[in-house]
Amino acid sequence: MAYTALRIEKLTPHVGAEVHDVDLSQALDERTFKDVHDALIDNGVIFFRDQHLTPDQQKDFGRLFGDLHVHPAAPALLEGHPEILVIHADEKSKRVAGEVWHSDVSCDPEPPMGSILYMHELPPVGGDTLFASMYAAYEGLSEPMKRFVEGLTAWHDGEHVYRGRYGLGDEGKTFPRAEHPIVRTHPVSGRKGLYVNRGFTTRIAQLSRSESDALLEFLYQHVETPEFHCRFRWQVNSVAFWDNRCVQHHAMWDYFPQRRHGHRVTISGDKPFYRS
């Protein structure tokens, strides 16, 4: 049978694309895998519609890209599947995952490479997810600012994010904390992107507290520039696959008290680095 390349439909110039003509429940042949991989590297986040995945099939798809990551704080809500993070909100929720711009578990010494969210249940309207290109954010800085931040590192801390978050007893538990470069070189594309986020980053190591707070706030607001973003409107059985090394995301919680439910698989990554 002749091979047909996947149809890739870009959503914005900087970030996001829909991938058509692939069934993620089936094993991908080598050329289809390469098309999906390349679409992720080229666009930062890719989306698939009308997928029908069991938990094992979702994990099998994730494992094509690396070992699966187990969340350091979330409870195991899906028996037999510790690698699956259940994303759920309803009329009882006090908060939801991803309400601020962030890169998943950036507090890990080796943060996740990517995340794959499969949505099962959605509110009648709302619950979109926004994605921001950290390549575009870095490239949008002035040359003097680029030179300044390229030599800096920042601390990413899980304590304030995870302590008491999931309603479980976590006394005596230590959450990850790590120091990463503010400008990160992508290990595949070789491009540079910002690597600080409002969710986890707490302090720039080389600056005083007041200097750090001011620069981080500037960078956070810069990341929120709409021209760096795409916005994905979910449908039931949609899948989003984002590259945490070069993309941040923000989950809109504009649908309370409606329900939103899905499963996320996260792929292990490596230690961030900067290469000039």
Coordinates of N, CA and C in Angstrom, one line a residue, residues 88-93 96 121-127 253-261:
H88 N -9.7 16.5 36.1 CA -11.1 16.5 36.4 C -11.5 17.8 37.1
A89 N -12.6 18.4 36.7 CA -13.2 19.5 37.4 C -14.7 19.4 37.4
D90 N -15.4 19.8 38.5 CA -16.9 19.8 38.5 C -17.3 20.8 39.5
E91 N -18.6 20.7 39.9 CA -19.2 21.7 40.8 C -18.6 21.7 42.2
K92 N -17.8 20.7 42.5 CA -17.1 20.6 43.8 C -15.7 21.2 43.8
S93 N -15.2 21.5 42.6 CA -13.8 21.9 42.5 C -13.5 23.2 43.1
V96 N -8.5 24.1 39.6 CA -8.2 23.1 38.6 C -6.8 23.1 38.2
E121 N -14.8 14.3 28.5 CA -16.1 15.0 28.9 C -15.8 16.5 28.9
L122 N -16.7 17.3 28.4 CA -16.5 18.7 28.3 C -17.7 19.5 28.7
P123 N -17.6 20.7 29.1 CA -18.7 21.5 29.3 C -19.4 21.9 28.0
P124 N -20.6 22.4 28.0 CA -21.3 22.8 26.8 C -20.5 23.9 26.0
V125 N -19.8 24.7 26.7 CA -19.0 25.8 26.1 C -17.9 26.1 27.1
G126 N -16.7 26.5 26.6 CA -15.6 26.9 27.5 C -14.6 25.7 27.7
G127 N -13.7 26.0 28.6 CA -12.7 24.9 28.9 C -11.6 24.8 27.9
W253 N -10.5 28.1 33.1 CA -11.5 27.6 34.0 C -12.7 28.6 34.0
D254 N -13.4 28.6 32.8 CA -14.5 29.6 32.6 C -15.8 28.8 32.6
Y255 N -15.9 27.6 33.1 CA -17.0 26.7 32.9 C -17.6 26.3 34.2
F256 N -17.1 26.7 35.3 CA -17.7 26.3 36.6 C -19.2 26.6 36.6
P257 N -20.1 25.7 37.1 CA -19.8 24.4 37.8 C -19.9 23.2 36.9
Q258 N -19.7 23.4 35.6 CA -19.8 22.3 34.6 C -18.6 21.3 34.8
R259 N -18.8 20.1 34.3 CA -17.7 19.1 34.4 C -16.8 19.1 33.2
R260 N -15.6 18.7 33.4 CA -14.5 18.6 32.4 C -13.6 17.4 32.9
H261 N -13.4 16.4 32.0 CA -12.7 15.2 32.5 C -11.9 14.7 31.4

